[in-house]
Structure formats: C-alpha cells, structure tokens
Tab-separated table of C-alpha atoms and ligand atoms in Angstrom:
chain	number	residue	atom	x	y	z
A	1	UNK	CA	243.610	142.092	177.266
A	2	UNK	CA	242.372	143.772	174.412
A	3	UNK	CA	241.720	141.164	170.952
A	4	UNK	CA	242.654	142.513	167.192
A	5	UNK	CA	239.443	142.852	165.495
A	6	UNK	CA	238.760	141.278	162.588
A	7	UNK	CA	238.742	137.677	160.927
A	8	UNK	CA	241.509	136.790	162.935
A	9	UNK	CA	239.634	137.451	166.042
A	10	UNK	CA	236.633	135.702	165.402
A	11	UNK	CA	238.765	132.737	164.232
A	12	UNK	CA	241.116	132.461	167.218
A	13	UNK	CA	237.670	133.417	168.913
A	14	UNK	CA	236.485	130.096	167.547
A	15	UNK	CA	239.386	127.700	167.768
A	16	UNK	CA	239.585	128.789	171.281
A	17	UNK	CA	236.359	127.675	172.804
A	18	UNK	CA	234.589	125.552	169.878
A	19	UNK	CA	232.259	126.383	167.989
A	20	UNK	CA	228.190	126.700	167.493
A	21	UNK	CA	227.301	124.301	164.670
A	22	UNK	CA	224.352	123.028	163.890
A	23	UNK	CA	223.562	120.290	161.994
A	24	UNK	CA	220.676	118.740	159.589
A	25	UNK	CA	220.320	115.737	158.513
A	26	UNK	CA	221.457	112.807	161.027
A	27	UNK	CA	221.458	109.671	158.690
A	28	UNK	CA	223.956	107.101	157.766
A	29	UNK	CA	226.880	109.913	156.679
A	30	UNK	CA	225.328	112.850	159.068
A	31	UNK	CA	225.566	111.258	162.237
A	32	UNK	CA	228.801	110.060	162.392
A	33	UNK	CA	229.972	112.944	161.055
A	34	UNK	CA	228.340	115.415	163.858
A	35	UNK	CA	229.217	112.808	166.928
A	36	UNK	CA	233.008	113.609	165.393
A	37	UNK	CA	232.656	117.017	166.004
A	38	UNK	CA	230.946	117.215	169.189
A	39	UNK	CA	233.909	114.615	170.399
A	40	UNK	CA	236.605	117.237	169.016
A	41	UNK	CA	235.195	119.402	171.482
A	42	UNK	CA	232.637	121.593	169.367
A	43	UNK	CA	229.040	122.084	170.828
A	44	UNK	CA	226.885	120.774	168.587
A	45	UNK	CA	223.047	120.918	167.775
A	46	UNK	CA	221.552	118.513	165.353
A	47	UNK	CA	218.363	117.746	163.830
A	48	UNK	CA	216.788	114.884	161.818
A	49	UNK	CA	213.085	115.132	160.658
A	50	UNK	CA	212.972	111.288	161.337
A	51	UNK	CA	214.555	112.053	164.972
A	52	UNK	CA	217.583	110.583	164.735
A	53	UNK	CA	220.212	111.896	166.977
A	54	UNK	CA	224.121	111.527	167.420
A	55	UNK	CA	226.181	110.582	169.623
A	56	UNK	CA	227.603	114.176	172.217
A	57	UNK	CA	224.836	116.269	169.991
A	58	UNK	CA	222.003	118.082	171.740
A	59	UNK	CA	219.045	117.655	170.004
A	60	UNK	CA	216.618	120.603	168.255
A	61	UNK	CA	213.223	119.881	167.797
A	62	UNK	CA	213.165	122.218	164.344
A	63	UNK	CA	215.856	122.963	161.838
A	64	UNK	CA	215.430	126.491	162.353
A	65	UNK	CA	216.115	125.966	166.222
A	66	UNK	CA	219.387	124.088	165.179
A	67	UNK	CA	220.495	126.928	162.847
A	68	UNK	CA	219.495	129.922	165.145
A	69	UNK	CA	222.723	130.588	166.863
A	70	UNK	CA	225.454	128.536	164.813
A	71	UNK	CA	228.592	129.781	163.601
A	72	UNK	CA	228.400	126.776	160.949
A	73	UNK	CA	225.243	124.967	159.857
A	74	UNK	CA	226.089	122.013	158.071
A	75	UNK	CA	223.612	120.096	155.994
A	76	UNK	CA	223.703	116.418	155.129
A	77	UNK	CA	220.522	115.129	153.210
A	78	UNK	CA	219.057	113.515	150.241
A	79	UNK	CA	218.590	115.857	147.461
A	80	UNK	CA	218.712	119.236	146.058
A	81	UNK	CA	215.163	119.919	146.541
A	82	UNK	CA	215.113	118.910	150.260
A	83	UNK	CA	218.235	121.145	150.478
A	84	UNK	CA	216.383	124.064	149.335
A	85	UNK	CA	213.437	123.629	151.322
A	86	UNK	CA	215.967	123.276	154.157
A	87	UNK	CA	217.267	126.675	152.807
A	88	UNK	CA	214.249	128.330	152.240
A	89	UNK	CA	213.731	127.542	156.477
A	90	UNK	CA	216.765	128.337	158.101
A	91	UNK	CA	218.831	131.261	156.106
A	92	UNK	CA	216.314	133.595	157.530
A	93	UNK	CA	217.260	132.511	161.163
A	94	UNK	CA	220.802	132.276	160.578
A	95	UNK	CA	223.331	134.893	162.053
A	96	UNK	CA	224.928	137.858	159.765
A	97	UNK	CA	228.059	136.230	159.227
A	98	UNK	CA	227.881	132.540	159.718
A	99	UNK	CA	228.229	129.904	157.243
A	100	UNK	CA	226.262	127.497	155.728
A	101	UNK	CA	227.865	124.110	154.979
A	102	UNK	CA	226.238	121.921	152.924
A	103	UNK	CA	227.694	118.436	152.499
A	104	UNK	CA	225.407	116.466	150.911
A	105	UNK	CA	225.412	115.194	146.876
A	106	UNK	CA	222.949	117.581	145.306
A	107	UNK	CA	222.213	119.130	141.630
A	108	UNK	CA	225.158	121.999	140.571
A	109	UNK	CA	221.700	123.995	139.851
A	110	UNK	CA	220.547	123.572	143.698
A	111	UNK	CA	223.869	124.564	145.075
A	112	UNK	CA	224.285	127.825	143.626
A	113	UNK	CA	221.118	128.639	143.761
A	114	UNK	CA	221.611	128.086	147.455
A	115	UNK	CA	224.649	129.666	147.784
A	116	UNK	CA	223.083	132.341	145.949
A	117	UNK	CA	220.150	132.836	148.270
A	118	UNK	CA	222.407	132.443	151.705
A	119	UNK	CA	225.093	134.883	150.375
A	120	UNK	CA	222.483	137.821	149.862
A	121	UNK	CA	221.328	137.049	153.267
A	122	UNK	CA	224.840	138.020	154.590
A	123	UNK	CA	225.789	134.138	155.116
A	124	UNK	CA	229.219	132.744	153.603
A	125	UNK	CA	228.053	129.324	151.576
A	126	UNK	CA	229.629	125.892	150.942
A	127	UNK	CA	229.105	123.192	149.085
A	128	UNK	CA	230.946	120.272	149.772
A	129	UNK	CA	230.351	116.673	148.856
A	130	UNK	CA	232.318	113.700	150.150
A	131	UNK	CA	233.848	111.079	149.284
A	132	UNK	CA	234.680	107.844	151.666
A	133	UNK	CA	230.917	107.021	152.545
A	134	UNK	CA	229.874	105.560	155.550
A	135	UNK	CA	233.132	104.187	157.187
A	136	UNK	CA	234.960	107.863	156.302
A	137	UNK	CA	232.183	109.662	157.639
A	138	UNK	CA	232.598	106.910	161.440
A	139	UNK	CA	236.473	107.354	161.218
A	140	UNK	CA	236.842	110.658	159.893
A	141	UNK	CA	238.390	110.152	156.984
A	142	UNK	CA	236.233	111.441	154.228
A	143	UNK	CA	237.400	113.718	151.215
A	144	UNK	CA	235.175	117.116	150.622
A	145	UNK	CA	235.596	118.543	147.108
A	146	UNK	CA	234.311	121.877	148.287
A	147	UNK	CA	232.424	125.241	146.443
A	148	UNK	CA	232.593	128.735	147.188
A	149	UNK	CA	234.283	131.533	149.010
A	150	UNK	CA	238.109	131.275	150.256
A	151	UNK	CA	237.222	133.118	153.724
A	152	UNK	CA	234.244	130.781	153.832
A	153	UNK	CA	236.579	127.886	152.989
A	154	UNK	CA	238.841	129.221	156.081
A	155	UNK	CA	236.273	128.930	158.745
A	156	UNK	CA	235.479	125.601	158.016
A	157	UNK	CA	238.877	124.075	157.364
A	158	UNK	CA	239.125	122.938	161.048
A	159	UNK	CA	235.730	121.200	160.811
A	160	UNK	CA	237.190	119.681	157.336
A	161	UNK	CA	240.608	118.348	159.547
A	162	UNK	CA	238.025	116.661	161.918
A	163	UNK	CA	235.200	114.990	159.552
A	164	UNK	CA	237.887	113.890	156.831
A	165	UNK	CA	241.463	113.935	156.075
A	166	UNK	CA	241.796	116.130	152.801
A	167	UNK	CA	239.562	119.152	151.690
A	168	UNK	CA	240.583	120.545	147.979
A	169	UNK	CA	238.859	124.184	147.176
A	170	UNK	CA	237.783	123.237	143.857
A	171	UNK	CA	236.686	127.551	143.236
A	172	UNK	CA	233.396	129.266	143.280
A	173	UNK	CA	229.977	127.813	144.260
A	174	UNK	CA	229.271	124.157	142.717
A	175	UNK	CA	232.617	123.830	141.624
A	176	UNK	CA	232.370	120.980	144.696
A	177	UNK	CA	229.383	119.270	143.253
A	178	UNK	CA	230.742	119.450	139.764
A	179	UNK	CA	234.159	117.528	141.252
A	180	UNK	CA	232.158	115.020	142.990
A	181	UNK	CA	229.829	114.393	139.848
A	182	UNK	CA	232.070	114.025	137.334
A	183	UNK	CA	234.765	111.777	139.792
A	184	UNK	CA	231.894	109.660	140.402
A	185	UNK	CA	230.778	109.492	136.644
A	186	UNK	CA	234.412	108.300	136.347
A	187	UNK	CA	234.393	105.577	139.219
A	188	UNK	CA	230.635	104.289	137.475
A	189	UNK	CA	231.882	103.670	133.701
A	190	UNK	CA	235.727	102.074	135.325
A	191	UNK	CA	233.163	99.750	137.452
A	192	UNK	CA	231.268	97.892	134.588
A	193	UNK	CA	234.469	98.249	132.288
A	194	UNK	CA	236.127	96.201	135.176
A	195	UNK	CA	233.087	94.114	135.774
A	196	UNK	CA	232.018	93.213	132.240
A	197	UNK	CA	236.036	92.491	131.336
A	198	UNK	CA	236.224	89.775	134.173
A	199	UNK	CA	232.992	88.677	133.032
A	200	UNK	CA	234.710	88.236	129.673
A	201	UNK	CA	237.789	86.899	131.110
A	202	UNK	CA	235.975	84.285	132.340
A	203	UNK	CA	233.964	83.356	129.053
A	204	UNK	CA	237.513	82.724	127.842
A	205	UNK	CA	238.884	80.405	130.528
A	206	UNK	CA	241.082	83.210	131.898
A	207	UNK	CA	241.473	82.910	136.025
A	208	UNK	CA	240.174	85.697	137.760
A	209	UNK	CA	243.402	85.610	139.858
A	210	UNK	CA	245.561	86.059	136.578
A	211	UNK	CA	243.912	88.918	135.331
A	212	UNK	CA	244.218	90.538	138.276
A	213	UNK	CA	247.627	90.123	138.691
A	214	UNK	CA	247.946	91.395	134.695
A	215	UNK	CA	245.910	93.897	134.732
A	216	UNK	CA	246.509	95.869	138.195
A	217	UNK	CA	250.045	95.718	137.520
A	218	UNK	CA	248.941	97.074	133.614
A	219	UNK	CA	247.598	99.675	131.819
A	220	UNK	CA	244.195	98.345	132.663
A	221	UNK	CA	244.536	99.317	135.887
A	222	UNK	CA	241.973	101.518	137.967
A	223	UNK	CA	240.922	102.225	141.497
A	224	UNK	CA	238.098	99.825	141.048
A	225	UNK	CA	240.542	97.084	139.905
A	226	UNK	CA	243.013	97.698	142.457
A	227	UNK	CA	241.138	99.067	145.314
A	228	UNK	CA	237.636	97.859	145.170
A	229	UNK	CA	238.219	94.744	143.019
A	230	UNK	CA	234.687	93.448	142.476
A	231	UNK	CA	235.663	89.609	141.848
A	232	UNK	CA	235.525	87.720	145.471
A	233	UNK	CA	238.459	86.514	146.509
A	234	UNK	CA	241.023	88.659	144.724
A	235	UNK	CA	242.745	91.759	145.504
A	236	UNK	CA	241.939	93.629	148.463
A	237	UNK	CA	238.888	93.181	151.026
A	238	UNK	CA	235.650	94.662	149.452
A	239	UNK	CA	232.555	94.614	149.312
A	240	UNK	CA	232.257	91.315	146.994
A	241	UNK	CA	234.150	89.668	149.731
A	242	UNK	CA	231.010	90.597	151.453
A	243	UNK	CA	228.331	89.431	149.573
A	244	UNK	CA	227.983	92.557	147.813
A	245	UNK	CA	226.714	94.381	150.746
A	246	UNK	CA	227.246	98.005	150.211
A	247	UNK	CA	229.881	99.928	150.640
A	248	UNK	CA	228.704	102.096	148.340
A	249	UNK	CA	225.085	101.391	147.105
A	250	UNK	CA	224.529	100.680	143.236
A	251	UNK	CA	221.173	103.030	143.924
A	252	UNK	CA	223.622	106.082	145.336
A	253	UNK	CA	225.618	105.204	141.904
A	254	UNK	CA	222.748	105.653	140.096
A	255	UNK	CA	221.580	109.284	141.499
A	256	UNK	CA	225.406	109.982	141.274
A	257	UNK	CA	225.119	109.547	137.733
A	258	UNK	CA	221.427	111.401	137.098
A	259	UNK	CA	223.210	114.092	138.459
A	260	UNK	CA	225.872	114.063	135.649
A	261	UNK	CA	223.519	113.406	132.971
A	262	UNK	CA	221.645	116.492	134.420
A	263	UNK	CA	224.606	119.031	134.457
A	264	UNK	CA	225.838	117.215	131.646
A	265	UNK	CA	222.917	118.486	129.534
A	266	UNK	CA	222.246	121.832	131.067
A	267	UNK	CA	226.540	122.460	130.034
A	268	UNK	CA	226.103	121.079	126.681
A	269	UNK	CA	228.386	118.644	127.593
A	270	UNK	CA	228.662	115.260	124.971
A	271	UNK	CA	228.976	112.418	127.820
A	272	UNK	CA	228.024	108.947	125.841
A	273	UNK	CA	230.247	106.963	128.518
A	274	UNK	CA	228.491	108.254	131.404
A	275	UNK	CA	224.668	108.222	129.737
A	276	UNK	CA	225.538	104.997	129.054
A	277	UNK	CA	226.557	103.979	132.526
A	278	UNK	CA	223.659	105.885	133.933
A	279	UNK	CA	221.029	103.438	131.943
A	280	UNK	CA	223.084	100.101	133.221
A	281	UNK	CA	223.081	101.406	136.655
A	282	UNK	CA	219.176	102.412	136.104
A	283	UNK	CA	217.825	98.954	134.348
A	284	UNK	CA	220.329	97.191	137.868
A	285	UNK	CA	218.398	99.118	140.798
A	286	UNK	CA	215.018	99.120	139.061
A	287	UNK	CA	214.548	95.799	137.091
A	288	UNK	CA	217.072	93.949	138.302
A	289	UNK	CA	217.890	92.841	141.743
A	290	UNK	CA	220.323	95.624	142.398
A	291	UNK	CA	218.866	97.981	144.667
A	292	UNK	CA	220.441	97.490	148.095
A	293	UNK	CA	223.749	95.872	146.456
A	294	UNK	CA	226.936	96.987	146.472
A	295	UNK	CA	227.715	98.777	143.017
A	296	UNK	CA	230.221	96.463	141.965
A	297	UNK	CA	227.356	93.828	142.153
A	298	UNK	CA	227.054	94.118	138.449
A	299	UNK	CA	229.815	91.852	138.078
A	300	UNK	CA	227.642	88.989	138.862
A	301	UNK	CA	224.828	90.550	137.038
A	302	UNK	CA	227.609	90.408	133.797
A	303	UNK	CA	228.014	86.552	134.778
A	304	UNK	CA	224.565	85.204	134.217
A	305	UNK	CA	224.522	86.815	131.038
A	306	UNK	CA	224.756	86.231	127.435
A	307	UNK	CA	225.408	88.695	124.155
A	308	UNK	CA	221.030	89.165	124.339
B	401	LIG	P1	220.378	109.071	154.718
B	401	LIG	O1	219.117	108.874	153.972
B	401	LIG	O2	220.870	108.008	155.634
B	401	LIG	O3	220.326	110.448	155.567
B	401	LIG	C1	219.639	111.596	155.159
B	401	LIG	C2	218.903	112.105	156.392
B	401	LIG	O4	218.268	113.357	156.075
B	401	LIG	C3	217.808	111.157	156.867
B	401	LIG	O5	218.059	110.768	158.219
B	401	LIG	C4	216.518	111.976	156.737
B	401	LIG	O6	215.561	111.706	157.759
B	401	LIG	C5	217.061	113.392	156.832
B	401	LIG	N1	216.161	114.405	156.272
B	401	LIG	C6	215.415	114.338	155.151
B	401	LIG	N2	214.716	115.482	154.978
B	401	LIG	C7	215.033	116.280	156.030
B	401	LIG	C8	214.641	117.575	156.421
B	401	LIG	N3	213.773	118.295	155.692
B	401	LIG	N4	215.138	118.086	157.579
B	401	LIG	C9	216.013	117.365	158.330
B	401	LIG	N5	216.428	116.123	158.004
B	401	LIG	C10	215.945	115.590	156.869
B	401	LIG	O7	221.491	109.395	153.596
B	401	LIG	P2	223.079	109.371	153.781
B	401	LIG	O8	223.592	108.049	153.333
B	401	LIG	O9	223.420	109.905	155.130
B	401	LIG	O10	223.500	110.430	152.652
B	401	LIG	C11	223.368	111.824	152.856
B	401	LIG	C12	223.961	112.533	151.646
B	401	LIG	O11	225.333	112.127	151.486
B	401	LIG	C13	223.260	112.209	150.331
B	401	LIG	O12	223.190	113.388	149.557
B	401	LIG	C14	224.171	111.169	149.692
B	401	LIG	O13	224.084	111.163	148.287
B	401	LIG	C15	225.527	111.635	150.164
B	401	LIG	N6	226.557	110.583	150.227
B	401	LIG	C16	226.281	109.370	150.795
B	401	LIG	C17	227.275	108.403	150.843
B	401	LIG	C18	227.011	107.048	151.467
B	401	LIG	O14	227.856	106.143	151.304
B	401	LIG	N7	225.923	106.860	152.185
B	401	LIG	C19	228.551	108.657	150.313
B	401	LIG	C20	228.821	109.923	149.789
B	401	LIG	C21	227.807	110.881	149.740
C-alpha cells in the first residue's frame, strides 16, 4: 500500500518502527534518560567522551558516529561551549531533515547560536532544559521547557512523553533556556529567603515545626517551603532529611544562576535579587563547605552565623 507523503508519513513512519536517535553525553541526567528510550522501544546510539554507556544503548566510539544516521540527536552535557564544540562536530554529519535536541542547561547565547548554525544546515533545532534532576531523568518524569520550531517540537513530543511527563513550547530558539534560567533564578532567591527566615525563626525561640505549619499554610509559602523544606525533620522527605546530600547540587545552583546574571546583563535586565543570590551561592561552593551539598544546605550555613 501506497503511504501519503509528507510530515505525516515520516511521523507515522517513525512511531511505527522507532526511531534513530543518538545521543551525547551519558552522565548522571543523560543516561537514564537514553536507557528510557531504548526501553520504549527506540534504537538508540549513545556516546560519552568519558565512555560511559546506558543501559539497551549501543555504543559509538565518536559523536559524529552517534549522529550519522539519527532522526533525533539529543545532547546532554555541561556547558554551552562543550555544546558548540559538540555542534561544530556533528551538524555536518547529520541527515537533511533530522533534529537536533539539545537538553542540557546552557547560555541563551549558545543555544541560538546553535540553533542558528544546525537550522542553515537543513536540521530542525531544540533546546530544551529540564527540570526534575536525577530521579526525573531514572523515572521519567522530568519537565523540558523547550526552544524552537513547532514541526521540530512535533517530532520530538513522543521522546518528551517518554523522558518526562510535561513539555511546554515556550516559542522560538532559547525561549527554553530563558524559562529554565529565570525559574531557577526564582527557586535560588525562595531557597535562602526560606533558609535565612528559619534561621531567624530560630534566633527568636520560634519551633521549626510551627513555622512550618504557619507559613506553608500562609502567604509565605513556596515550593521550597512546602516541597523541599530545608529544615530536617519537617515537611516532606528532602534532601535535609538526608544529610544534605544532593538532590539538586548548591554548585548546579550556582551555574544556574551565572547563567541568569549572564542573560540578565546581555538583556539589560535590573536583577538585584538574583545577583544577589548568585554571590551567596558563589562565596557557599567556593569558600565555604558547600560544594557537593544539597542547595538547601545553606540553611545550616545561616545557623552558625551571626549579623558579621
Ligand atoms: P554530568 O557531568 O554527569 O554529565 C555530562 C556528561 O557529558 C559527562 O558524562 C561527560 O563525560 C560528558 N561530556 C563532556 N564533554 C563531552 C563531549 N565533548 N562529548 C561527549 N560527552 C561529553 O552532568 P549531568 O548532571 O548529567 O548534567 C547534564 C546537564 O543537565 C547539565 O547541563 C546540567 O546543568 C543539566 N541538569 C542537571 C541536573 C542534575 O540534577 N544533575 C538537573 C537539571 C539539569
């Protein structure tokens, strides 16, 4: 029987039998996040320059040998600048028509510059941070905040439904990194507001259990009061009922919030709350004993300390 041409073909085409994706950068978030995909059923080709692997993923010896036949090449690595090199590698081998998915937290600059340079290749271009961090990325739960083209945004929906449970198109290319950036310049200020307002509570003889119960049930109340509550023992289980093992790192905080100061001043944008949070989170990881903490560590940084 004959197919329709068209979009429509390719994508029944691809829900069909699975698709070709390749995938770069196998770490904490990456490999759960492929070994998902390959288990849906997907044929999957990773590759890690520190040779990780994932679970169900053949294994490339070269980006460029991961990328070479994909329908999707998804990306998940440290920075912008390792993104572009990453770029600069495997657009060329990429085929007319495929899409390349990048996932990890990078610079709005690097992502449409990359989207830029894969879109004049002939390649549809995503960016599309998460949010869940390691656990979403092992259950498939994560939220992508997502950049770029609708039709490119329609090809990878289904790989969206598998790695997370909600993808929100968020417009043209960085729109994604500018949702993730400024959400997580949100979640870093409402962290040491909560933190440094038990710390008072304390100072005034105020039970940590009380001012839970006031202030998630108040106006006071925030997702790192009542989700992530950074006082042991109270509210639900987090990562302070864990001895601050991350969770979320305070050192990913911290590049979360470079990367706001950076768009921040390359918009013009007047952000004292989140340069502010940025130099807490920066004097924690590097002077302090933060580094390797959970971010809502700092409320026992606030403890030990004085008005000095
Ligand atoms: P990670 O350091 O565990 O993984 C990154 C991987 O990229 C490493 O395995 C590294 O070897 C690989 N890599 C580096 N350069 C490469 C190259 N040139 N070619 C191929 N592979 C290369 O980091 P992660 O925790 O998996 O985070 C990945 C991205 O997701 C980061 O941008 C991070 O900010 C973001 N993120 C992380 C979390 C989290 O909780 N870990 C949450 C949300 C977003």
């Amino acid at each position: 029987m004959l197919r329709p041409l068209g979009k429509e073909a390719l994508q029944f085409e691809r829900e069909d039998t699975g698709m070709n994706i390749g995938f770069i950068g196998l770490g904490n978030m990456g490999a759960p996040m492929a070994a998902n995909l390959a288990k849906a059923g997907h044929t999957v080709v990773g590759f890690d320059v520190a040779g990780t692997a994932a679970e169900g993923c053949a294994q490339a010896t070269s980006a460029v040998e991961a990328a070479t036949n994909a329908d999707v090449v998804i990306t998940m690595l440290p920075n912008g600048n390792i993104l572009r090199s990453v770029a600069d590698e495997i657009v060329p081998a990429m085929k007319s028509g495929a899409v390349l998915l990048d996932c990890s937290t990078v610079d709005v600059e690097s992502a449409r510059a990359v989207a830029e340079q894969a879109q004049s290749a002939g390649l549809g271009a995503l960016d599309a941070p998460v949010s869940g961090g390691i656990g979403g990325a092992a259950g498939g739960t994560l939220t992508f905040m997502v950049g770029g083209s609708g039709d490119a945004f329609d090809i990878a929906k289904p790989l969206f439904d598998i790695m997370g449970q909600k993808a929100v198109h968020c417009g043209p290319a960085g729109n994604g990194q500018a949702a993730k950036i400024c959400n997580n310049m949100i979640l870093g200020v409402t962290m040491i507001a909560t933190c440094e307002a038990f710390a008072l509570a304390d100072k005034l003889g105020l039970d940590r259990q009380a001012m839970f119960d006031v202030v998630s049930t108040s106006s006071g109340y925030s997702w790192t009061m009542n989700a992530y509550c950074p006082a042991p023992g109270v509210g639900p289980q987090s990562p302070a009922d864990n001895g601050y093992k991350p969770g979320f790192a305070a050192d990913l905080m911290l590049k979360d919030l470079r990367l706001a100061q950076q768009a921040a001043e390359s918009a013009d944008a007047d952000t004292p709350m989140g340069a502010a949070a940025m130099a807490l989170y920066q004097t924690f990881v590097e002077n302090e004993d933060g580094a390797g903490q959970d971010f809502s560590a700092m409320l026992p940084r606030f403890e030990t300390r004085g008005r000095d």
